[in-house]
PDB file of C-alpha atoms and ligand atoms in Angstrom:
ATOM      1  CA  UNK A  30     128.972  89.283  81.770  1.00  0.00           C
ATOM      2  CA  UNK A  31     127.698  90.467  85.351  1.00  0.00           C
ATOM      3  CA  UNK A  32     130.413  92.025  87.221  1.00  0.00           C
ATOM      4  CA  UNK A  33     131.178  90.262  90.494  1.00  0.00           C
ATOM      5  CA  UNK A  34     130.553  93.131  93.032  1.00  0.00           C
ATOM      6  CA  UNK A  35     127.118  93.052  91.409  1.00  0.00           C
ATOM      7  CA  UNK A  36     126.927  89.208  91.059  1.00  0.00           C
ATOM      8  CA  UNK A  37     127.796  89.234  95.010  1.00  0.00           C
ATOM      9  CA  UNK A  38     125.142  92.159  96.300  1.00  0.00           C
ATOM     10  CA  UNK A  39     122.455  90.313  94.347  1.00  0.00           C
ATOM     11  CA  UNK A  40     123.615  86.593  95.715  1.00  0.00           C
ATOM     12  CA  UNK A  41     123.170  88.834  99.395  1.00  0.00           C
ATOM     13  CA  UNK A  42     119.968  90.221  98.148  1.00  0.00           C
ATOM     14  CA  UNK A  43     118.608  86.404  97.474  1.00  0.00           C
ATOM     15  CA  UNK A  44     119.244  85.343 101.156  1.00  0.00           C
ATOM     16  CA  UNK A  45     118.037  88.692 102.413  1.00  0.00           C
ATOM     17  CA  UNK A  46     114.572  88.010 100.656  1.00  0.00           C
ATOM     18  CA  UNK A  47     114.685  83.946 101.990  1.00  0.00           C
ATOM     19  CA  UNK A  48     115.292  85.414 105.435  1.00  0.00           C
ATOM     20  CA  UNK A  49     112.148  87.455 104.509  1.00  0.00           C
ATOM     21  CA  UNK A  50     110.273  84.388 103.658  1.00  0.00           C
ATOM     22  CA  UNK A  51     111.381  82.161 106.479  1.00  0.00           C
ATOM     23  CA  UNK A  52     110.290  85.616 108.747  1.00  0.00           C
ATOM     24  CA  UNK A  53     106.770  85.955 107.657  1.00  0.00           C
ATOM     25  CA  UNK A  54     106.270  82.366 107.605  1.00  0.00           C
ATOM     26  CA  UNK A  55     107.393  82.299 111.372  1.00  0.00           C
ATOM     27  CA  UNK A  56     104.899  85.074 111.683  1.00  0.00           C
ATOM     28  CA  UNK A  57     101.961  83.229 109.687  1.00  0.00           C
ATOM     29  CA  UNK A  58     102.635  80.474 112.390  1.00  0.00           C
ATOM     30  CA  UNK A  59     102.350  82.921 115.760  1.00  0.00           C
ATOM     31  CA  UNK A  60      98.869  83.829 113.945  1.00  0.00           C
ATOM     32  CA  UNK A  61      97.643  80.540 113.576  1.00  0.00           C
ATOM     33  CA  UNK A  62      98.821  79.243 116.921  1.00  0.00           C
ATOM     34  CA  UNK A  63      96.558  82.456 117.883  1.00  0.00           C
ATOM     35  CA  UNK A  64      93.495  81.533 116.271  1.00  0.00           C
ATOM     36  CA  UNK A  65      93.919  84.471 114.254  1.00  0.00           C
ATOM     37  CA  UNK A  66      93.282  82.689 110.452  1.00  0.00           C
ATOM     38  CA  UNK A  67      92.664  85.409 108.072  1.00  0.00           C
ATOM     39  CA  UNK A  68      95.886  87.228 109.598  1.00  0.00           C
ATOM     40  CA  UNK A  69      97.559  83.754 108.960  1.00  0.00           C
ATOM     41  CA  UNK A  70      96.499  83.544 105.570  1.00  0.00           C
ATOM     42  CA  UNK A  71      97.974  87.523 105.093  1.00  0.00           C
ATOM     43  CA  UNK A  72     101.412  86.413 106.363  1.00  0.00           C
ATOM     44  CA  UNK A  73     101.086  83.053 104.091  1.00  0.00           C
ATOM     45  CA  UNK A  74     100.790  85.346 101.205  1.00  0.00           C
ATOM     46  CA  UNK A  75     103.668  87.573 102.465  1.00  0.00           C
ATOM     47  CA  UNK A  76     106.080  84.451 102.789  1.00  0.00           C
ATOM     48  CA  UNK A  77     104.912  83.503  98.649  1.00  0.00           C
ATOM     49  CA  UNK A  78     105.960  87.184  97.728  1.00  0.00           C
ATOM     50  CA  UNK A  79     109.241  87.358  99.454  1.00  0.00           C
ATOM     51  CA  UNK A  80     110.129  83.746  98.367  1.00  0.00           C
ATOM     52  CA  UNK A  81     109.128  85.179  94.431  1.00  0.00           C
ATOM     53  CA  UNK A  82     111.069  87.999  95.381  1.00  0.00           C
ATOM     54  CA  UNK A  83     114.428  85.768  95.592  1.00  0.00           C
ATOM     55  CA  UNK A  84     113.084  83.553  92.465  1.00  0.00           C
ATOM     56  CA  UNK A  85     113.186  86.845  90.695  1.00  0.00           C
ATOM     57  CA  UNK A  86     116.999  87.658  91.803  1.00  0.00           C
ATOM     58  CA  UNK A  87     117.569  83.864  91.038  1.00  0.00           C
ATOM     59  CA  UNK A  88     116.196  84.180  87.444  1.00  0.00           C
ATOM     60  CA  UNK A  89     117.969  87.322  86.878  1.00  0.00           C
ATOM     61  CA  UNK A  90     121.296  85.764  87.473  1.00  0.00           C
ATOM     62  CA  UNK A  91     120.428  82.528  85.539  1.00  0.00           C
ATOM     63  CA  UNK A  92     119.880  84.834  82.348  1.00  0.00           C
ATOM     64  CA  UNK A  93     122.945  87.009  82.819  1.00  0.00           C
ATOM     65  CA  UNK A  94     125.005  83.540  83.233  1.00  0.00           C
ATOM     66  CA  UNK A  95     125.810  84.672  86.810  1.00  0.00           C
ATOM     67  CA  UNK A  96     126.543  82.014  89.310  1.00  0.00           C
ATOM     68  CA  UNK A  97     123.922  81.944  92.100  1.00  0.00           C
ATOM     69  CA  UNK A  98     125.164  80.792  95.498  1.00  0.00           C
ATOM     70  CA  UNK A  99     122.687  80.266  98.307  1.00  0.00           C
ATOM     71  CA  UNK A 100     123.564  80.638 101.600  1.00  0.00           C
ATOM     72  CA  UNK A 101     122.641  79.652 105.072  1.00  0.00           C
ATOM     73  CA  UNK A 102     119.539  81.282 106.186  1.00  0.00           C
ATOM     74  CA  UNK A 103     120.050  82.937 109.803  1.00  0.00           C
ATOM     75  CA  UNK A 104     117.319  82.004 112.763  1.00  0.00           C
ATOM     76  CA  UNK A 105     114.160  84.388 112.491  1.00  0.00           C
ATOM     77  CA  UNK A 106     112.519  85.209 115.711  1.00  0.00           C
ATOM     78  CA  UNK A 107     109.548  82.394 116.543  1.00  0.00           C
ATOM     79  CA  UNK A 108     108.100  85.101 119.582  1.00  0.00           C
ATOM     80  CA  UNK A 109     105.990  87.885 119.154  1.00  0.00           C
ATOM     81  CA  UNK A 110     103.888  89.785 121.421  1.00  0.00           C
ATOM     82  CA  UNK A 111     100.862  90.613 120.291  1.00  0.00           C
ATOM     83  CA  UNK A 112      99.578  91.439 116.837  1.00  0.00           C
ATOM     84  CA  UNK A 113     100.984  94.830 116.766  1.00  0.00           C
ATOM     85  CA  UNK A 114     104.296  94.018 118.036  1.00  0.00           C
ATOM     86  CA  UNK A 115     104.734  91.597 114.858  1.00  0.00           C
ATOM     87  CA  UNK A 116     103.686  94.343 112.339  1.00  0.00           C
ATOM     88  CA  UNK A 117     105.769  97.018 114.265  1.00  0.00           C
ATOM     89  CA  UNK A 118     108.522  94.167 113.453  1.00  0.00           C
ATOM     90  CA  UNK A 119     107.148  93.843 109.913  1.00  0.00           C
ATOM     91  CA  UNK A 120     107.520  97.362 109.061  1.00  0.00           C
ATOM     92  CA  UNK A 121     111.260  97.791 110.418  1.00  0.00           C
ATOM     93  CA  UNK A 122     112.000  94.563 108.727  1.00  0.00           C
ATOM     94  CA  UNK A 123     110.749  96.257 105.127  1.00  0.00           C
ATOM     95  CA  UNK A 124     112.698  99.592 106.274  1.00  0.00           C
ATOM     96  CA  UNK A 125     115.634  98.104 106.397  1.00  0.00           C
ATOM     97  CA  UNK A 126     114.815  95.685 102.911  1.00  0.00           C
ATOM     98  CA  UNK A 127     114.828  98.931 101.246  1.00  0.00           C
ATOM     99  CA  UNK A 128     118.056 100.067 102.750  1.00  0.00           C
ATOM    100  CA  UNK A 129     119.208  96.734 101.112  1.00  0.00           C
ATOM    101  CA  UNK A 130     117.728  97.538  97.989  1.00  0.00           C
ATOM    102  CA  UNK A 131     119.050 100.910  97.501  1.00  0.00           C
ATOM    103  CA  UNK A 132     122.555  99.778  98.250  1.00  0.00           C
ATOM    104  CA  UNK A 133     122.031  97.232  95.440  1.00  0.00           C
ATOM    105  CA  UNK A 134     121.198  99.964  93.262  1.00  0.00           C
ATOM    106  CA  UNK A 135     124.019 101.926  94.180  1.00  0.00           C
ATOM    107  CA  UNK A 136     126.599  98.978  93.558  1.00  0.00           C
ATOM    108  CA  UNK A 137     124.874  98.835  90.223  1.00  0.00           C
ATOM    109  CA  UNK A 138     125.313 102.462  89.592  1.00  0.00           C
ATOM    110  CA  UNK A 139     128.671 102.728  90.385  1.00  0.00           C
ATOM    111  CA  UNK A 140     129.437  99.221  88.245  1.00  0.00           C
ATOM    112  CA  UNK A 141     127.726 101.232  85.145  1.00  0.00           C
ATOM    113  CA  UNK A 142     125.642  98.213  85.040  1.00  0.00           C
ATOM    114  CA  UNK A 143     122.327  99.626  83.306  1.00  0.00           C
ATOM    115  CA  UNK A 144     120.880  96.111  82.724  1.00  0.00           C
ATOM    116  CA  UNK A 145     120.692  95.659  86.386  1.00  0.00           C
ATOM    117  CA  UNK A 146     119.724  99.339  87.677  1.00  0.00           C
ATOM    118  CA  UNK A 147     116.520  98.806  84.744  1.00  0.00           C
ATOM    119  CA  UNK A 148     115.727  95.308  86.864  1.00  0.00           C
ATOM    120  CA  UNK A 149     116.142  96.715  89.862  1.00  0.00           C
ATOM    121  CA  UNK A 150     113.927  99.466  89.719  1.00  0.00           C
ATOM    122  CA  UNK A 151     110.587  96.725  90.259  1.00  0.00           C
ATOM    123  CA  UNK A 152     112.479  96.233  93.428  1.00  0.00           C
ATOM    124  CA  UNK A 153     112.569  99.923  94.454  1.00  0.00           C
ATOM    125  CA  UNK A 154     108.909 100.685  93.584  1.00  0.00           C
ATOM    126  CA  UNK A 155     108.029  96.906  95.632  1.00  0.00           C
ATOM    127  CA  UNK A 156     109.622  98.591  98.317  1.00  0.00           C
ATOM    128  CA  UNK A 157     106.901 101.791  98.563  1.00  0.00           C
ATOM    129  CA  UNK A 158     104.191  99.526  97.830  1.00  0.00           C
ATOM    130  CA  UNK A 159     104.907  97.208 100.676  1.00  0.00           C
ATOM    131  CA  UNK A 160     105.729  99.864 103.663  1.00  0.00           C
ATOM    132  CA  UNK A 161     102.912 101.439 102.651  1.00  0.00           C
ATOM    133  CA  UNK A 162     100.783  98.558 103.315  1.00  0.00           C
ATOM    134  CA  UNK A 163     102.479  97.560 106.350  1.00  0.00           C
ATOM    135  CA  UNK A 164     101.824 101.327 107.419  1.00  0.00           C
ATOM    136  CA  UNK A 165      98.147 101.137 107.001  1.00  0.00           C
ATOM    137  CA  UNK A 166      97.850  97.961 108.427  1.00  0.00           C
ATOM    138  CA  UNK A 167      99.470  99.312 111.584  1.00  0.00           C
ATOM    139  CA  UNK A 168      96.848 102.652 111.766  1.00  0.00           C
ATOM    140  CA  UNK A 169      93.978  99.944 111.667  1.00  0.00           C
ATOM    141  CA  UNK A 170      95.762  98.235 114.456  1.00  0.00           C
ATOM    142  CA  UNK A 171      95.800 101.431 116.521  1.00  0.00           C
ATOM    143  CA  UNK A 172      92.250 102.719 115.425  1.00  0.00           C
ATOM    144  CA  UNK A 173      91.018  99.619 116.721  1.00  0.00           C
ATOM    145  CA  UNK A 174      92.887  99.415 119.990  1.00  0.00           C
ATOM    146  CA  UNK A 175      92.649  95.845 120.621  1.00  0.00           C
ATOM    147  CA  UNK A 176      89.283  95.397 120.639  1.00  0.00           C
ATOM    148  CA  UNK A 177      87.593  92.366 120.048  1.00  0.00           C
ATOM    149  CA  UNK A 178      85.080  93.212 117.590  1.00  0.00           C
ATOM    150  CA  UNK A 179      87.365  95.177 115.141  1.00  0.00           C
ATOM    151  CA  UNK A 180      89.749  92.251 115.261  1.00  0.00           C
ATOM    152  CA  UNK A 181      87.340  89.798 114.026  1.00  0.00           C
ATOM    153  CA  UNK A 182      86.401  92.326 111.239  1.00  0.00           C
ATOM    154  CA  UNK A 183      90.297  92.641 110.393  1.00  0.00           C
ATOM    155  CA  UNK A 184      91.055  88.935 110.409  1.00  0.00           C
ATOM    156  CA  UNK A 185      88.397  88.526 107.835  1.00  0.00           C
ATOM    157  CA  UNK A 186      89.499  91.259 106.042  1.00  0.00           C
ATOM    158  CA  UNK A 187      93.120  90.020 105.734  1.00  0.00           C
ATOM    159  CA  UNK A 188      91.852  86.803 104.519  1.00  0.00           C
ATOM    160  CA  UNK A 189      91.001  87.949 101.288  1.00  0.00           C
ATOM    161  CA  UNK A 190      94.502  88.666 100.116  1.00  0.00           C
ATOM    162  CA  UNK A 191      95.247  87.577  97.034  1.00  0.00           C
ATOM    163  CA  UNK A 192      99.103  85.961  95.901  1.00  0.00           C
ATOM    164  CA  UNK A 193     100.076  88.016  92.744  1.00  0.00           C
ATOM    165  CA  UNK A 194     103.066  86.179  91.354  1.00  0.00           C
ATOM    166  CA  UNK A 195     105.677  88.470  89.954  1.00  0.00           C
ATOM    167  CA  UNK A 196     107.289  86.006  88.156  1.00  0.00           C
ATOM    168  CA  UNK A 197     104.113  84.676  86.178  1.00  0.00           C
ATOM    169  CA  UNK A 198     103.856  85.436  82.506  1.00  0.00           C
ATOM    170  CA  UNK A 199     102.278  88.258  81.086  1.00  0.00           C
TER     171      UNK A 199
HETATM  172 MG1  LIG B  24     111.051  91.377  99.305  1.00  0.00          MG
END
């Protein structure tokens, strides 16, 4: 049986990663409202993989017969300036995601819970992989400097990304 300080962080976790969802999707909507598509269709895929991200949480407490309790979702910011300013937002927002998933691991740890530290470590490695997209998405942003022509390139670029569900069977 999950221990409730455990069964708690990871009900927390599962709103933090809807909030995450409900973010990008806000985001996806600034781009389209921009005419920026392919960037769009990037945030679209971001708003899939946080919303798998709290289906995996979810699942995990289904098996361990812990009760999952959703809670309200808080308001996510609907204005942005510019396409910079809502990746500079993007990569905070993962920053602190990771701050949240480390303390997860930690309540784990100190709950001797080594089913949960094992499941969590997807999470942690997640974590690296996705500031270190946001990262390199950001020094494109600032090679390119706003202009026009490397923005059209970039949109097109960004709408070739690919949803990889984590949940799918392998
Ligand atoms: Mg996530």
């Amino acid at each position: 049986m999950i221990k409730k300080e455990v069964l708690a962080a990871i009900n927390e976790q599962i709103n933090a990663e809807s909030y995450s969802a409900y973010m990008y999707l806000s985001m996806a909507a600034y781009f389209e409202e921009m005419g920026l598509s392919g960037f769009g269709h990037w945030m679209k895929i971001q708003y899939q993989e946080e919303s798998a991200h709290a289906l995996k949480f979810f699942n995990y407490l289904t098996e361990r017969n812990g009760k999952v309790a959703l809670k309200a979702i808080a308001q996510v910011p609907v204005d942005f300036n510019g396409i910079v300013d809502v990746f500079e937002k993007t990569l905070a927002h993962e920053n602190h995601v990771t701050q949240l998933i480390d303390h997860l691991m930690d309540v784990a740890v100190a709950a001797n819970d080594h089913a949960t530290q094992s499941f969590m470590k997807w999470f942690v490695d997640e974590q690296v992989e996705e500031e270190a997209n946001v990262e390199k998405i950001l020094a494109t942003l600032k090679l390119i400097n706003g202009q026009g022509n490397g923005i059209f390139m970039m949109d097109r670029e960004m709408s070739m990304r690919v949803f990889v569900d984590p949940n799918a069977a392998v």
